[in-house]
XYZ file of C-alpha atoms in Angstrom:
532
model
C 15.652 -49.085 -84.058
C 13.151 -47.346 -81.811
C 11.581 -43.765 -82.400
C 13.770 -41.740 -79.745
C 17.396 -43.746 -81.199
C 15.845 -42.785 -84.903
C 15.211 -39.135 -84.136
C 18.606 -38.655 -82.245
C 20.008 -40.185 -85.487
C 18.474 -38.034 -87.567
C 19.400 -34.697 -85.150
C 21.888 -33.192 -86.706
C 25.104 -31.893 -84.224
C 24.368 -28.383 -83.411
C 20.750 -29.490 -82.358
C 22.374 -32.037 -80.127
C 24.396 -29.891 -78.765
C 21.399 -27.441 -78.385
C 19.277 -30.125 -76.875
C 22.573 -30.999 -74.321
C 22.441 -27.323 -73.130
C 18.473 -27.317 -73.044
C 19.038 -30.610 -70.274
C 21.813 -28.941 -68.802
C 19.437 -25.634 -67.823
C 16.597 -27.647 -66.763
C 19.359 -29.617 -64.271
C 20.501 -26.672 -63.199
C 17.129 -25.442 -62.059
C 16.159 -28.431 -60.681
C 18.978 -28.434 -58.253
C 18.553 -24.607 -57.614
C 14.940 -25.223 -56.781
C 16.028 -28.806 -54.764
C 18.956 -26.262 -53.009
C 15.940 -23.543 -52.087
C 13.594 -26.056 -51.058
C 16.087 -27.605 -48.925
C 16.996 -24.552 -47.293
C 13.298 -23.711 -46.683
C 12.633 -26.940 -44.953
C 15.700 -26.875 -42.545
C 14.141 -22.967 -41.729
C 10.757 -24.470 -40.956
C 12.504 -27.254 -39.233
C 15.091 -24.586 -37.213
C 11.253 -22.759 -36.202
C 9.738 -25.989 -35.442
C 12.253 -26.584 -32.990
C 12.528 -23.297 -31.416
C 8.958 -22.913 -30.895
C 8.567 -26.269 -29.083
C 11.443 -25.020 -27.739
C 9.977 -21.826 -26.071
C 6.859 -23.719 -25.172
C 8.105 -26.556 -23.822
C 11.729 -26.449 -22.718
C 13.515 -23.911 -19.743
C 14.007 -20.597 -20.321
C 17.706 -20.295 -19.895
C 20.084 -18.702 -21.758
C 22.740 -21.368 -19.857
C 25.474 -22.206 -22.587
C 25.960 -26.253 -22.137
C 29.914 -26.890 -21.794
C 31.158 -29.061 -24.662
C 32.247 -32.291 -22.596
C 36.204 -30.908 -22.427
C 35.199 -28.017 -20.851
C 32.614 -29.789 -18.325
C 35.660 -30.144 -15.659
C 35.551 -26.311 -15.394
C 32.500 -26.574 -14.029
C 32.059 -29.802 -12.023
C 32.794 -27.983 -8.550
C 31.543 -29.809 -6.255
C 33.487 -33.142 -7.901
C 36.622 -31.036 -8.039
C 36.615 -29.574 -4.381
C 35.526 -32.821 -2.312
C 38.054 -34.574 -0.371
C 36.776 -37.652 0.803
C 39.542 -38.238 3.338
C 38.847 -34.829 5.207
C 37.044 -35.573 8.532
C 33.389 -34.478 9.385
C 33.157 -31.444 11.321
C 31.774 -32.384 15.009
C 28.852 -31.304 16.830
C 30.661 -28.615 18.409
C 32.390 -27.162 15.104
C 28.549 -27.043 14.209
C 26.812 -25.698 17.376
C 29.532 -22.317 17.111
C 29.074 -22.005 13.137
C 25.593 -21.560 13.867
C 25.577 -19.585 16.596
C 28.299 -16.889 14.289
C 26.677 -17.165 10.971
C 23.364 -15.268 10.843
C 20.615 -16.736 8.051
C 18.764 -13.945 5.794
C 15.615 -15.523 7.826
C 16.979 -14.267 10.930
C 18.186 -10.862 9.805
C 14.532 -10.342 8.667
C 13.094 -11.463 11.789
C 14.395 -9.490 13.581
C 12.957 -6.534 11.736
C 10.183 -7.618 12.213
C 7.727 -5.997 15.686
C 8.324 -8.482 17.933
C 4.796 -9.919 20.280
C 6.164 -12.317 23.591
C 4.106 -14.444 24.711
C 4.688 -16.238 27.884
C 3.882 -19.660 29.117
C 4.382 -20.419 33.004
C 3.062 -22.573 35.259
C 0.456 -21.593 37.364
C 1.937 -21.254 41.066
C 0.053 -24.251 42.695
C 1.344 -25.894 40.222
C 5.151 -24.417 40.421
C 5.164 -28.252 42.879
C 8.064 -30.735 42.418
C 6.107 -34.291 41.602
C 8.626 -36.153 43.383
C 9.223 -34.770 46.508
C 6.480 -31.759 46.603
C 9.276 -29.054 46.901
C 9.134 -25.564 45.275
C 10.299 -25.519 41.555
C 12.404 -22.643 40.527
C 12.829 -21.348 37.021
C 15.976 -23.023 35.070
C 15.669 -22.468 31.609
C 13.334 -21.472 28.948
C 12.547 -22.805 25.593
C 11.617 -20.253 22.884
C 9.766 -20.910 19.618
C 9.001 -18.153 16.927
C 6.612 -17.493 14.261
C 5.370 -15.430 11.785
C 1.408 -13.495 12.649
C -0.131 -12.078 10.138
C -3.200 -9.778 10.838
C -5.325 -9.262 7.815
C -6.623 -5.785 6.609
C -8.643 -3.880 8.201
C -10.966 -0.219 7.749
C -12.059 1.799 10.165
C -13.940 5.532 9.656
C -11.595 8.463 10.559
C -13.754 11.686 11.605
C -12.274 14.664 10.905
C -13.710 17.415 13.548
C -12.411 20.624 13.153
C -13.660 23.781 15.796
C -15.071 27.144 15.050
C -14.118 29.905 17.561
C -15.376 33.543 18.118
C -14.762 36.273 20.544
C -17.602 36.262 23.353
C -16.711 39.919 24.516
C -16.879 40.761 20.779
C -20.273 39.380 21.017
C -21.138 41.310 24.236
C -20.445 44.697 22.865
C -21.886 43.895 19.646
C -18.707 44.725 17.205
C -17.769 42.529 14.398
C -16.766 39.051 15.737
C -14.324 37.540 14.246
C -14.817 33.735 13.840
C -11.428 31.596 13.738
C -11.406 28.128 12.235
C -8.599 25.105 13.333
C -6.588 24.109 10.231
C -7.919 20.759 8.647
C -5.290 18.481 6.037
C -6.981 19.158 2.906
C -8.315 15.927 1.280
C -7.144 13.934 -1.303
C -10.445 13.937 -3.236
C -13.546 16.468 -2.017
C -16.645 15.194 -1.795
C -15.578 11.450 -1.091
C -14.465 8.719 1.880
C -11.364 8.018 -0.040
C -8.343 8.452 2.690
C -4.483 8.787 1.817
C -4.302 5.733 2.974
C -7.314 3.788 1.329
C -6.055 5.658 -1.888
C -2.633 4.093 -2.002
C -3.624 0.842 -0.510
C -5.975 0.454 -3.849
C -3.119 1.798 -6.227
C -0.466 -0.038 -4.445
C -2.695 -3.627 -4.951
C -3.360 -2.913 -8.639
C 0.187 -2.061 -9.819
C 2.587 -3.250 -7.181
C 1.071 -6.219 -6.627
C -0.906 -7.003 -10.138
C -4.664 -7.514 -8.045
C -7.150 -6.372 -10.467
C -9.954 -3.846 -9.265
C -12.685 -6.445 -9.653
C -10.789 -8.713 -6.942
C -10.383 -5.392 -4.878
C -13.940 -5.035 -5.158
C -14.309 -8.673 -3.633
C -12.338 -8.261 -0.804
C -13.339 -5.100 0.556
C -17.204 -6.764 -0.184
C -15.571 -9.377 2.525
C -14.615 -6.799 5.116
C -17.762 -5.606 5.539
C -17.373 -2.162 2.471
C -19.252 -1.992 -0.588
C -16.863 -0.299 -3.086
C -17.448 -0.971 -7.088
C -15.053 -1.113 -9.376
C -16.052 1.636 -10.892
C -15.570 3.808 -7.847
C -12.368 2.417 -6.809
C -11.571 3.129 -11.027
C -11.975 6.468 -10.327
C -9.957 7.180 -7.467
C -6.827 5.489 -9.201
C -7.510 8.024 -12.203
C -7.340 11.209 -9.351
C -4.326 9.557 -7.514
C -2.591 9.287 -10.491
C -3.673 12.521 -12.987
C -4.099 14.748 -10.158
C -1.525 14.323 -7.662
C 1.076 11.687 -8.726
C 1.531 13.699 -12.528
C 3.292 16.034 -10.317
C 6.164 14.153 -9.253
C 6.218 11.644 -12.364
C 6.931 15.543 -13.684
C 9.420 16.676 -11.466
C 11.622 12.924 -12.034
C 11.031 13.733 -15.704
C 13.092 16.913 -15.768
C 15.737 14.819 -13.235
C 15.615 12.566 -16.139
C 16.718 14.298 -18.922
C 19.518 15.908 -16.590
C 21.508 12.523 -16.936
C 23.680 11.547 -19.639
C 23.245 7.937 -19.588
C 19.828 6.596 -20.373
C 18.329 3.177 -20.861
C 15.474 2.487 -22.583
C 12.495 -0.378 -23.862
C 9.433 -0.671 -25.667
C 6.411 -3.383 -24.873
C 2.923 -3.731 -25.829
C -0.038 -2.115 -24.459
C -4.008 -3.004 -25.416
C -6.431 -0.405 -25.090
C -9.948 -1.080 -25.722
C -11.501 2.437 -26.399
C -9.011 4.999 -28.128
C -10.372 7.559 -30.434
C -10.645 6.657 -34.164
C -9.005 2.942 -33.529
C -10.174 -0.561 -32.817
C -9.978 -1.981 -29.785
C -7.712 -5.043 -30.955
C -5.110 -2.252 -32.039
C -1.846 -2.551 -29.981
C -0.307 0.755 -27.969
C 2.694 0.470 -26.459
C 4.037 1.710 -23.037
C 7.718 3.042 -23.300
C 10.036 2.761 -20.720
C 13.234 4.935 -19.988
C 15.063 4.864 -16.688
C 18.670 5.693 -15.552
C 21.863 3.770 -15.669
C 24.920 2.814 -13.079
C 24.675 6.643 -11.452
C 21.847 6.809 -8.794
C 19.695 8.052 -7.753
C 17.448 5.335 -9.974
C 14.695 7.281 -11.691
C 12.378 4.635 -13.952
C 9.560 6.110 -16.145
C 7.038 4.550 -18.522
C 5.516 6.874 -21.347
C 2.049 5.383 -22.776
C 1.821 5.940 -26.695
C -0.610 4.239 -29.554
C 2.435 3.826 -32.114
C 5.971 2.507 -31.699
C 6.856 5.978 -34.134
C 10.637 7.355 -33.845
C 8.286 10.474 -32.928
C 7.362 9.465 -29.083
C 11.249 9.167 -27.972
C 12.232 12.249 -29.728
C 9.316 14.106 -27.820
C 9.986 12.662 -24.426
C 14.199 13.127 -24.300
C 13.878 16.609 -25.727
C 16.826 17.864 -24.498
C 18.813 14.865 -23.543
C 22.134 14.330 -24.266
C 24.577 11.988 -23.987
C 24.345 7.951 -24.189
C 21.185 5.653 -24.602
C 20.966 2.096 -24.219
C 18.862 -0.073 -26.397
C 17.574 -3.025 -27.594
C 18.124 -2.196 -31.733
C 14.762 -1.152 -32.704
C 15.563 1.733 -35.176
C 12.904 4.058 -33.733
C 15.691 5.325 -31.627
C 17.901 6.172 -34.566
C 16.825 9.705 -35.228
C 17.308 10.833 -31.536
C 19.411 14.176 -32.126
C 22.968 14.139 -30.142
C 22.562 10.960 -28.851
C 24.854 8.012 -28.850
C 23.167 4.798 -28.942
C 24.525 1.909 -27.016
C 23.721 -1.752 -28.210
C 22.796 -4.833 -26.361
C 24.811 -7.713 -25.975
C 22.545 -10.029 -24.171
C 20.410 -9.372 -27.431
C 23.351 -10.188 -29.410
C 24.090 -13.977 -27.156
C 20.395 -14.727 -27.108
C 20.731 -14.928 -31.159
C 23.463 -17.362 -31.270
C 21.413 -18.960 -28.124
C 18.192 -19.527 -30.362
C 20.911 -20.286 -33.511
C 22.267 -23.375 -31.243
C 18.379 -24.539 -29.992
C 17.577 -24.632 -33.893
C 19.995 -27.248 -34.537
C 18.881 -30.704 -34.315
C 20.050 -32.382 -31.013
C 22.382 -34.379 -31.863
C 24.158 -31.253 -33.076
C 23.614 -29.189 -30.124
C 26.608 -30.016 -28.234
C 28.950 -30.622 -31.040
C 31.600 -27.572 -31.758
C 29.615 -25.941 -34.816
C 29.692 -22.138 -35.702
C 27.208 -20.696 -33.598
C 28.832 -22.263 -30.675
C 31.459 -20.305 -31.628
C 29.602 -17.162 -31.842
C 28.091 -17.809 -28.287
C 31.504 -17.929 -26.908
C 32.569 -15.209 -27.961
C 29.764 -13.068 -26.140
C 30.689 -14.975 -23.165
C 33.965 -14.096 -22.964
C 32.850 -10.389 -23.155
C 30.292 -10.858 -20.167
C 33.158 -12.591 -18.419
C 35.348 -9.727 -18.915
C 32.606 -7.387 -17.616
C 32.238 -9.318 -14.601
C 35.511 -9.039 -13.461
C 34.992 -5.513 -13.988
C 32.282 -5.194 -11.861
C 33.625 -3.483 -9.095
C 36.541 -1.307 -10.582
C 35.865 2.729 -10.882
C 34.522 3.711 -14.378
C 37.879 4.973 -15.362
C 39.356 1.849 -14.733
C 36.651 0.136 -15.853
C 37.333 2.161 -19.951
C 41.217 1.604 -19.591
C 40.598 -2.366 -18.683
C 38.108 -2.691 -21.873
C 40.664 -1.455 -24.232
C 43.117 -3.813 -23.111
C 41.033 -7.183 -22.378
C 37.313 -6.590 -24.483
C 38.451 -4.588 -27.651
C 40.787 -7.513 -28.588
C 37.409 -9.931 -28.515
C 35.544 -7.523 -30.187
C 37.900 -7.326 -33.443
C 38.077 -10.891 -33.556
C 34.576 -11.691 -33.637
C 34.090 -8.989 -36.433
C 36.812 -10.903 -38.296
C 34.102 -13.991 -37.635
C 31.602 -12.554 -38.525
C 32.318 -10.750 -41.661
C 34.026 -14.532 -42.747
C 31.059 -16.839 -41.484
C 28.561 -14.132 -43.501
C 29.733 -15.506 -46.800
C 29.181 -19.212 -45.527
C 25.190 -18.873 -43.939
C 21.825 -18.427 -45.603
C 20.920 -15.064 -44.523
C 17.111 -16.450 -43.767
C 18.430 -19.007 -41.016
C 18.589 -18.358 -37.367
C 22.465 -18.870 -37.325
C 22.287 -16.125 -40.550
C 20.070 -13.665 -38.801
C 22.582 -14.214 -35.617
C 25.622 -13.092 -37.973
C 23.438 -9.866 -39.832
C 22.266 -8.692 -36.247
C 25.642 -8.361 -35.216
C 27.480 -6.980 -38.216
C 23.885 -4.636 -38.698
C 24.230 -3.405 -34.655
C 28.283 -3.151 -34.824
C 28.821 0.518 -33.909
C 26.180 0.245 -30.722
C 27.618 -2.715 -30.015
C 30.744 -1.849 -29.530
C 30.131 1.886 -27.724
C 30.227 0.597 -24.844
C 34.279 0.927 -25.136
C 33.555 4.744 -24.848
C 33.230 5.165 -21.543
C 33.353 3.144 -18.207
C 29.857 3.906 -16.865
C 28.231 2.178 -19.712
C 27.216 -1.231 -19.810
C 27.984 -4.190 -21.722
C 23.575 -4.946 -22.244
C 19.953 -3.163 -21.539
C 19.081 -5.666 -19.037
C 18.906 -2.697 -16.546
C 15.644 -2.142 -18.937
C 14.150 -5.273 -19.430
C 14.537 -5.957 -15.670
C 12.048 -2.708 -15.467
C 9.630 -2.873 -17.457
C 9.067 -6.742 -16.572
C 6.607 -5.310 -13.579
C 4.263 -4.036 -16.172
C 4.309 -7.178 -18.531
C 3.730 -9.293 -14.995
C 0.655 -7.223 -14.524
C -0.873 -6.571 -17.619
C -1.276 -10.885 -17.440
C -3.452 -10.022 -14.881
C -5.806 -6.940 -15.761
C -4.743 -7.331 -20.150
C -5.946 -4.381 -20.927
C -6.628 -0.661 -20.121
C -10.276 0.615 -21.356
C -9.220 4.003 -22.169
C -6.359 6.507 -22.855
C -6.645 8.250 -19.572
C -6.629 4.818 -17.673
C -3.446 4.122 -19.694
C -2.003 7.308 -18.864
C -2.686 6.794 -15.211
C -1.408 3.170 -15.289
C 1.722 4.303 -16.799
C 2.608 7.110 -14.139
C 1.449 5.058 -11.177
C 4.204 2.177 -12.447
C 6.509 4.725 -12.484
C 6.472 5.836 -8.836
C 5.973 2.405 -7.644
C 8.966 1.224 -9.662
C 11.084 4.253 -8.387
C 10.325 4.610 -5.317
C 11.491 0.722 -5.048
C 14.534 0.944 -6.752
C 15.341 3.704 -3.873
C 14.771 1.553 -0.979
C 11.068 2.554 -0.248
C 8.300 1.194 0.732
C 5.773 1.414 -1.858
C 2.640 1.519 -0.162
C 3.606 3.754 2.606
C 5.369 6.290 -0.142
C 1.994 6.256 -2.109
C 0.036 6.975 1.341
C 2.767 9.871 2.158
C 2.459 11.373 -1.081
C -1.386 12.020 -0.931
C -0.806 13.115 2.375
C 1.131 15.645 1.479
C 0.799 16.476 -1.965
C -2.992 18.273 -1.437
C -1.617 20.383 1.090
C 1.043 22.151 -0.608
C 1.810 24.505 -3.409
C 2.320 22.121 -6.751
C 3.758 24.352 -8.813
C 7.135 24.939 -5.990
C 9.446 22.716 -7.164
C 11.327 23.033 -4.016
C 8.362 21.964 -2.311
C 8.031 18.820 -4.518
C 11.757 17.824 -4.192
C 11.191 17.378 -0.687
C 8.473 14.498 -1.587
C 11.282 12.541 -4.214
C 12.439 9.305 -3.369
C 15.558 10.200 -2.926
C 14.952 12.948 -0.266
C 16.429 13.008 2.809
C 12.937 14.581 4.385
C 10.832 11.509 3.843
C 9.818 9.661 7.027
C 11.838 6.844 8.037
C 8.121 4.446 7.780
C 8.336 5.156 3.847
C 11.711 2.973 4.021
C 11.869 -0.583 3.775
C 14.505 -0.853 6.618
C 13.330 2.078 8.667
């Protein structure tokens, strides 16, 4: 008999059945430790994928049709009739003639330069019989000339005048002086043009002042950095503060808000290191126009900076679920669904592939979005108050069965796991995600948001950081008239150049006088509008 059969023997049965339980335990916590390891590898495995995911695969937010539903969607299959005849050339010819490209519409906007082509007269000679030629037709051909920038010195001359009889009979003699546009910065070449050319190029068009520097170095105009640095800083501090001001108060008039949060480096803030992140906030207007978009530069993402800058709003804000906006005071905050999707989105990419397609529970979760953005779009164009009455009837009946779903698929999902944090988003976000049944202006996601502030994250890849708070400031209120005066049909550039025409020659405390100069005022010239 061997050792281990002669000491089980000799075991007497309560320290069998003590040694039984012992094995039990040490099973158990083997398969609890097997069951957590597991669940730890298919997480790495779920971030594996979705990071080779975001670097290598599309960006889309597409949902793939499960193969029964791919007939939905196979249009072209669906709507071609092979026995329907081929329209002929002349069915062709009058099409084009009636239907007018987007090419041509913006041609013809376009100033217009003919140039014409004839023979010369001794020429105007038939080859074959040496008769006269007349003109029968012509042949036209268009294209696009560009003519580069160009600078040229404007001299201001203004004339003194005095009295000569005053200066005959030797009384005082008065001396009059022709009014002059004040300048936009004393002392310097900088024009109101030149000005918003360099701001326009930096933030409407992401061209770093260094490659400013280079061009103007090619036209012939020595300008550093440094210099052209310092005229954005006066554009934007001194004159453009006034109306980033004035669309402030506008602002906070509203009672629907959107509003976003992104990253901003600056290298040489007081008391922190240059590596330490700021962050520009954004807050803009919803469905009712006129569009008013505003960026707010702040070192911290604190619950602080919102509550400073919509002091005194009231009404409904839309967000992304970052709890900084939770403390806002009589506000109602309004979730976003596309946040909500792109969870189940990233849940479905973290499956393997050969489970992508298959009908599994975040599939399920992903439809159910959809058939809320599906809703909204056929909602699109109703009024507001139809737009509340149609929600009860057709969204809040999706709504309570996805909470259904997702208070029964909580109990089934490791909270860790992309499909888990998909489920806890949504049952953690429920109230803002559903206020959007509260009234018909609202909408059903913050893309309105994300849409602008994606200028800023475009540029910042270009110029990465701002050196100091004051550029920072400046960046963020130049953004914001560029960004506004877009979203209100202007013209950028020529706004900018209209605004430091104007702005140094006028009283800047009159808000009268400064309403005149908002994007949305009737008064601006028709050049500062794209289709003028």
């Amino acid at each position: 008999m061997s050792t281990n059969s002669q000491s089980i023997a000799a075991m007497t049965i309560e320290e069998l059945q003590s040694r039984c339980l012992q094995l039990e335990e040490q099973c158990r916590q083997l398969e609890q430790q097997n069951a957590e390891l597991t669940a730890k590898l298919n997480w790495f495995m779920e971030q594996l994928r979705l990071s080779k995911k975001r670097q290598f695969g599309v960006s889309s937010e597409r949902t793939e049709a499960l193969p029964e539903q791919l007939m939905l969607f196979n249009e072209a299959e669906v709507a071609a009739r092979p026995e329907a005849p081929e329209p002929d050339l002349e069915t062709i010819t009058y099409q084009r003639h009636k239907t007018r490209t987007r090419r041509e519409m913006n041609l013809e906007d376009l100033p217009v330069e003919v140039v014409e082509h004839r023979l010369p007269e001794e020429e105007q000679v038939c080859p074959h019989c040496g008769g006269l030629l007349h003109e029968m037709s012509t042949e036209v051909r268009q294209e696009l000339k560009i003519i580069p920038a160009q600078v040229k010195v404007v001299k201001h001359i203004r004339y003194v005048y005095a009295c000569r009889h005053c200066e005959r009979e030797e009384i005082s003699t008065p001396v009059v002086t022709a009014p002059m546009p004040a300048p936009v910065l004393p002392g310097s070449p900088v024009s109101p043009s030149l000005l918003a050319y360099v701001m326009h190029q930096k933030y409407g068009e992401g061209l770093p002042l260094y490659r400013q520097e280079q061009q103007f170095k090619g036209l012939g105009i020595e300008l550093s950095r440094q210099t052209l640095a310092n005229w954005v800083l006066h554009g934007a501090n001194t004159w453009l503060t006034h109306i980033y001001d004035r669309l402030h108060e506008y602002l906070l008039q509203k009672d629907i808000l959107h509003a976003d949060e992104t990253t901003l480096q600056v290298l040489r803030e007081p008391g922190r290191e240059a590596a330490t992140k700021s962050f520009l906030w954004l807050y803009r207007t919803g469905r009712d126009g006129p569009p008013i978009i505003l960026y707010d530069y702040q070192t911290t993402r604190a619950s602080k900076h919102p509550r400073r800058f919509l002091a005194g709003f009231k009404g409904y804000l839309h967000v992304d679920g970052y709890a900084g906006y939770n403390e806002l005071p009589d506000v109602t905050l309004v979730g976003c669904w596309a946040h909500a999707r792109r969870k189940f989105d990233e849940a479905l990419k973290a499956l393997p592939e050969d489970k992508r397609n298959a009908a599994v529970a975040a599939r399920e979760g992903l439809e159910f979005c959809n058939r809320l953005f599906t809703i909204e779009r056929d909602l699109k164009d109703k009024t507001p108050e139809e737009r509340y009455q149609l929600r009860q009837v057709r969204s809040k009946p999706v709504l309570d069965a996805f909470l259904a779903w997702l208070k029964t698929q909580k109990s089934r999902v490791l909270p860790k796991s992309s499909f888990g944090q998909a489920i806890n988003y949504c049952l953690g976000q429920w109230d803002k995600l559903t206020a959007f049944l509260q009234d018909g202006r609202l909408e059903l996601d913050n893309n309105r948001s994300e849409r602008s502030i994606k200028p800023f994250v475009i540029g910042r890849k270009n110029w990465l950081f701002a050196n100091t708070p004051r550029g920072a400031k400046a960046s963020a209120i130049t953004y914001s008239i560029i960004e506004t005066a877009k979203e209100n049909g202007l013209n950028p550039f020529q706004y900018l150049r209209y605004l430091f025409e104007k702005l140094p020659n006028l009283d800047t405390q009159d808000k009268n006088a400064l309403d005149q100069l908002l994007p949305w005022s009737d008064s601006l010239p028709s050049v500062c509008r794209v289709n003028n």
